[in-house]
Amino acid sequence: MSEVKRVGVLGAGTMGNGIAHVFARSGFDVRLCEVEQRFLDRGTETIRKNLGREVSKGKLSQQDADAALARIAGTLDRGALADCDLIVEAATERLEVKRQIFEDLDRIAPAGVILASNTSSISITKLAAFTGRPEQVIGMHFFNPVPVMKLVEVIRGLATSQATFDTVKALSEKLGKTPVEVNDAAGFVSNRVLMPLLNEAMYAVMEGVATPEAVDQVFQLGMAHPMGPLTLADFIGLDVCLDIMRVLLEGLGDPKYRPCPLLIRMVDAGWMGRKSGRGFFRYE
């Protein structure tokens, strides 16, 4: 497996632009790929702002920030990822979307290229089966905000090779992250534990046990959480929470993972949380 020098990131949304940011900041050339120019522009502008924030806090020099931004090349053509040594998929948390992406990437990328997914819940084994290189498919689950959070869940599929795992583990460390090995199961560790907590907090609101503000106060003041579960759900995106709960329910088959009906109604109404201006709370 060749040394990783150029990284492709497919998706310039919240997670994708954060992943591109940390790779570029760590000296890697990055190809950031999106389906529309407006999404690419928005992602690139977010990276610019976040690098500027690091400069203002003294965490990065202006010269290093400029150099990191210069290492990122945007593209609307997936074919432009063909000369990357590693490609990280950071698209929406829906199997049908990821299937089409992995089939495309398997066709585009030369043999030997690792295909990683930032999926937060979908089986890596399942994604690997959409390719002809299952031994080179792996989960690389970053956490939001990517430039700040230290954890990367590194998930082996059933066929993931030791060489692929070792490469991604070492890469995560080069990014200043702490890789934690996790086996392939719906939701992995993070969301298998977190999402039912958020879902149960939503049930508490739906059933009139307490207001969203009261639920969050209980967790902040009583459990020392930095933010309450409903604020966190809004931050993640209620649509993302719903997608993950559905993956957990399908993958594990236990009714305790049934999405809260209030969550479903809010997503149907377009209340996605912070990104839409309204979720359990309102945002400017």
PDB file of C-alpha atoms in Angstrom, residues 91-229:
ATOM      1  CA  ALA A  91     -22.083  12.074   2.233  1.00  0.00           C
ATOM      2  CA  THR A  92     -25.539  11.885   3.787  1.00  0.00           C
ATOM      3  CA  GLU A  93     -26.294   8.978   6.132  1.00  0.00           C
ATOM      4  CA  ARG A  94     -28.384   6.960   3.681  1.00  0.00           C
ATOM      5  CA  LEU A  95     -27.394   3.567   2.349  1.00  0.00           C
ATOM      6  CA  GLU A  96     -28.675   4.107  -1.201  1.00  0.00           C
ATOM      7  CA  VAL A  97     -26.598   7.284  -1.539  1.00  0.00           C
ATOM      8  CA  LYS A  98     -23.468   5.645  -0.175  1.00  0.00           C
ATOM      9  CA  ARG A  99     -23.936   2.563  -2.361  1.00  0.00           C
ATOM     10  CA  GLN A 100     -23.854   4.664  -5.532  1.00  0.00           C
ATOM     11  CA  ILE A 101     -20.801   6.554  -4.278  1.00  0.00           C
ATOM     12  CA  PHE A 102     -18.823   3.439  -3.386  1.00  0.00           C
ATOM     13  CA  GLU A 103     -19.642   1.792  -6.702  1.00  0.00           C
ATOM     14  CA  ASP A 104     -18.400   4.947  -8.451  1.00  0.00           C
ATOM     15  CA  LEU A 105     -15.261   5.234  -6.342  1.00  0.00           C
ATOM     16  CA  ASP A 106     -14.403   1.569  -6.884  1.00  0.00           C
ATOM     17  CA  ARG A 107     -14.570   2.175 -10.630  1.00  0.00           C
ATOM     18  CA  ILE A 108     -12.637   5.471 -10.519  1.00  0.00           C
ATOM     19  CA  ALA A 109      -9.858   4.751  -8.027  1.00  0.00           C
ATOM     20  CA  PRO A 110      -6.837   2.624  -8.983  1.00  0.00           C
ATOM     21  CA  ALA A 111      -6.155  -0.655  -7.227  1.00  0.00           C
ATOM     22  CA  GLY A 112      -4.533  -0.130  -3.851  1.00  0.00           C
ATOM     23  CA  VAL A 113      -6.449   3.030  -2.964  1.00  0.00           C
ATOM     24  CA  ILE A 114      -8.207   2.897   0.418  1.00  0.00           C
ATOM     25  CA  LEU A 115     -11.891   3.842   0.430  1.00  0.00           C
ATOM     26  CA  ALA A 116     -12.954   5.146   3.840  1.00  0.00           C
ATOM     27  CA  SER A 117     -16.406   6.158   5.034  1.00  0.00           C
ATOM     28  CA  ASN A 118     -17.228   8.752   7.655  1.00  0.00           C
ATOM     29  CA  THR A 119     -20.529   6.965   8.239  1.00  0.00           C
ATOM     30  CA  SER A 120     -21.767   7.247  11.805  1.00  0.00           C
ATOM     31  CA  SER A 121     -23.953   4.138  11.766  1.00  0.00           C
ATOM     32  CA  ILE A 122     -23.994   2.128   8.498  1.00  0.00           C
ATOM     33  CA  SER A 123     -22.212  -1.234   8.286  1.00  0.00           C
ATOM     34  CA  ILE A 124     -18.722  -1.025   6.759  1.00  0.00           C
ATOM     35  CA  THR A 125     -19.067  -4.652   5.664  1.00  0.00           C
ATOM     36  CA  LYS A 126     -22.173  -3.681   3.696  1.00  0.00           C
ATOM     37  CA  LEU A 127     -20.426  -0.710   2.064  1.00  0.00           C
ATOM     38  CA  ALA A 128     -17.387  -2.846   1.232  1.00  0.00           C
ATOM     39  CA  ALA A 129     -19.618  -5.355  -0.578  1.00  0.00           C
ATOM     40  CA  PHE A 130     -20.453  -2.640  -3.148  1.00  0.00           C
ATOM     41  CA  THR A 131     -16.807  -2.690  -4.254  1.00  0.00           C
ATOM     42  CA  GLY A 132     -14.315  -5.160  -5.664  1.00  0.00           C
ATOM     43  CA  ARG A 133     -11.808  -4.276  -2.923  1.00  0.00           C
ATOM     44  CA  PRO A 134     -13.509  -5.061   0.412  1.00  0.00           C
ATOM     45  CA  GLU A 135     -10.129  -5.485   2.098  1.00  0.00           C
ATOM     46  CA  GLN A 136      -9.417  -1.784   1.416  1.00  0.00           C
ATOM     47  CA  VAL A 137     -12.704  -0.397   2.745  1.00  0.00           C
ATOM     48  CA  ILE A 138     -12.800   0.949   6.308  1.00  0.00           C
ATOM     49  CA  GLY A 139     -14.758   3.252   8.566  1.00  0.00           C
ATOM     50  CA  MET A 140     -13.121   6.521   9.591  1.00  0.00           C
ATOM     51  CA  HIS A 141     -15.770   8.179  11.769  1.00  0.00           C
ATOM     52  CA  PHE A 142     -14.794  11.726  12.731  1.00  0.00           C
ATOM     53  CA  PHE A 143     -16.738  13.842  15.222  1.00  0.00           C
ATOM     54  CA  ASN A 144     -18.215  17.311  14.874  1.00  0.00           C
ATOM     55  CA  PRO A 145     -16.586  19.826  14.899  1.00  0.00           C
ATOM     56  CA  VAL A 146     -13.846  17.848  13.161  1.00  0.00           C
ATOM     57  CA  PRO A 147     -11.002  20.403  13.620  1.00  0.00           C
ATOM     58  CA  VAL A 148     -11.580  20.325  17.400  1.00  0.00           C
ATOM     59  CA  MET A 149     -12.727  16.827  18.388  1.00  0.00           C
ATOM     60  CA  LYS A 150      -9.924  14.331  19.010  1.00  0.00           C
ATOM     61  CA  LEU A 151     -11.737  11.031  18.484  1.00  0.00           C
ATOM     62  CA  VAL A 152     -11.811   8.962  15.304  1.00  0.00           C
ATOM     63  CA  GLU A 153     -13.667   5.653  15.449  1.00  0.00           C
ATOM     64  CA  VAL A 154     -11.772   3.316  13.103  1.00  0.00           C
ATOM     65  CA  ILE A 155     -14.139   0.545  12.052  1.00  0.00           C
ATOM     66  CA  ARG A 156     -13.080  -2.707  10.443  1.00  0.00           C
ATOM     67  CA  GLY A 157     -15.466  -4.393   8.044  1.00  0.00           C
ATOM     68  CA  LEU A 158     -15.502  -8.176   7.960  1.00  0.00           C
ATOM     69  CA  ALA A 159     -12.906  -8.182   5.147  1.00  0.00           C
ATOM     70  CA  THR A 160     -10.837  -5.087   6.074  1.00  0.00           C
ATOM     71  CA  SER A 161      -7.139  -5.982   5.933  1.00  0.00           C
ATOM     72  CA  GLN A 162      -4.647  -5.335   8.711  1.00  0.00           C
ATOM     73  CA  ALA A 163      -2.619  -3.175   6.305  1.00  0.00           C
ATOM     74  CA  THR A 164      -5.650  -0.953   5.656  1.00  0.00           C
ATOM     75  CA  PHE A 165      -6.366  -0.644   9.366  1.00  0.00           C
ATOM     76  CA  ASP A 166      -2.738   0.172  10.202  1.00  0.00           C
ATOM     77  CA  THR A 167      -2.584   2.833   7.477  1.00  0.00           C
ATOM     78  CA  VAL A 168      -5.760   4.588   8.643  1.00  0.00           C
ATOM     79  CA  LYS A 169      -4.763   4.358  12.313  1.00  0.00           C
ATOM     80  CA  ALA A 170      -1.394   5.981  11.539  1.00  0.00           C
ATOM     81  CA  LEU A 171      -3.076   8.647   9.392  1.00  0.00           C
ATOM     82  CA  SER A 172      -5.474   9.509  12.206  1.00  0.00           C
ATOM     83  CA  GLU A 173      -2.522  10.019  14.527  1.00  0.00           C
ATOM     84  CA  LYS A 174      -0.807  12.271  11.964  1.00  0.00           C
ATOM     85  CA  LEU A 175      -3.945  14.415  12.030  1.00  0.00           C
ATOM     86  CA  GLY A 176      -3.542  14.836  15.775  1.00  0.00           C
ATOM     87  CA  LYS A 177      -6.493  12.545  16.464  1.00  0.00           C
ATOM     88  CA  THR A 178      -6.901   9.573  18.785  1.00  0.00           C
ATOM     89  CA  PRO A 179      -8.027   6.518  16.791  1.00  0.00           C
ATOM     90  CA  VAL A 180     -10.148   3.988  18.669  1.00  0.00           C
ATOM     91  CA  GLU A 181     -10.690   0.565  17.109  1.00  0.00           C
ATOM     92  CA  VAL A 182     -14.339  -0.460  16.892  1.00  0.00           C
ATOM     93  CA  ASN A 183     -15.889  -3.560  15.360  1.00  0.00           C
ATOM     94  CA  ASP A 184     -18.581  -3.346  12.710  1.00  0.00           C
ATOM     95  CA  ALA A 185     -22.064  -3.107  14.227  1.00  0.00           C
ATOM     96  CA  ALA A 186     -24.916  -0.671  13.625  1.00  0.00           C
ATOM     97  CA  GLY A 187     -24.104   2.660  15.256  1.00  0.00           C
ATOM     98  CA  PHE A 188     -20.649   1.399  16.301  1.00  0.00           C
ATOM     99  CA  VAL A 189     -20.039   2.577  19.910  1.00  0.00           C
ATOM    100  CA  SER A 190     -20.736   6.297  19.762  1.00  0.00           C
ATOM    101  CA  ASN A 191     -24.166   6.396  18.191  1.00  0.00           C
ATOM    102  CA  ARG A 192     -25.354   3.071  19.551  1.00  0.00           C
ATOM    103  CA  VAL A 193     -25.089   4.645  23.004  1.00  0.00           C
ATOM    104  CA  LEU A 194     -25.733   8.325  22.222  1.00  0.00           C
ATOM    105  CA  MET A 195     -28.722   8.207  19.873  1.00  0.00           C
ATOM    106  CA  PRO A 196     -31.052   6.251  22.195  1.00  0.00           C
ATOM    107  CA  LEU A 197     -30.263   8.870  24.873  1.00  0.00           C
ATOM    108  CA  LEU A 198     -31.248  11.717  22.542  1.00  0.00           C
ATOM    109  CA  ASN A 199     -34.300   9.764  21.365  1.00  0.00           C
ATOM    110  CA  GLU A 200     -35.451   9.175  24.957  1.00  0.00           C
ATOM    111  CA  ALA A 201     -35.053  12.881  25.730  1.00  0.00           C
ATOM    112  CA  MET A 202     -37.379  13.559  22.784  1.00  0.00           C
ATOM    113  CA  TYR A 203     -39.923  11.116  24.197  1.00  0.00           C
ATOM    114  CA  ALA A 204     -39.773  13.009  27.508  1.00  0.00           C
ATOM    115  CA  VAL A 205     -40.753  16.199  25.683  1.00  0.00           C
ATOM    116  CA  MET A 206     -43.422  14.498  23.557  1.00  0.00           C
ATOM    117  CA  GLU A 207     -45.025  12.896  26.623  1.00  0.00           C
ATOM    118  CA  GLY A 208     -45.054  16.176  28.558  1.00  0.00           C
ATOM    119  CA  VAL A 209     -42.578  15.064  31.212  1.00  0.00           C
ATOM    120  CA  ALA A 210     -40.627  18.334  30.814  1.00  0.00           C
ATOM    121  CA  THR A 211     -39.902  21.154  28.387  1.00  0.00           C
ATOM    122  CA  PRO A 212     -36.829  20.978  26.128  1.00  0.00           C
ATOM    123  CA  GLU A 213     -35.166  23.617  28.322  1.00  0.00           C
ATOM    124  CA  ALA A 214     -35.816  21.582  31.478  1.00  0.00           C
ATOM    125  CA  VAL A 215     -34.578  18.328  29.923  1.00  0.00           C
ATOM    126  CA  ASP A 216     -31.324  19.987  28.895  1.00  0.00           C
ATOM    127  CA  GLN A 217     -30.867  21.633  32.302  1.00  0.00           C
ATOM    128  CA  VAL A 218     -31.158  18.266  34.035  1.00  0.00           C
ATOM    129  CA  PHE A 219     -28.280  16.886  31.970  1.00  0.00           C
ATOM    130  CA  GLN A 220     -26.107  19.987  32.179  1.00  0.00           C
ATOM    131  CA  LEU A 221     -26.525  20.570  35.909  1.00  0.00           C
ATOM    132  CA  GLY A 222     -27.068  17.008  37.100  1.00  0.00           C
ATOM    133  CA  MET A 223     -24.821  14.982  34.784  1.00  0.00           C
ATOM    134  CA  ALA A 224     -22.197  17.642  33.939  1.00  0.00           C
ATOM    135  CA  HIS A 225     -22.889  17.393  30.190  1.00  0.00           C
ATOM    136  CA  PRO A 226     -21.457  20.419  28.330  1.00  0.00           C
ATOM    137  CA  MET A 227     -24.741  20.712  26.436  1.00  0.00           C
ATOM    138  CA  GLY A 228     -28.119  19.096  26.884  1.00  0.00           C
ATOM    139  CA  PRO A 229     -29.263  16.189  24.696  1.00  0.00           C
TER     140      PRO A 229
END
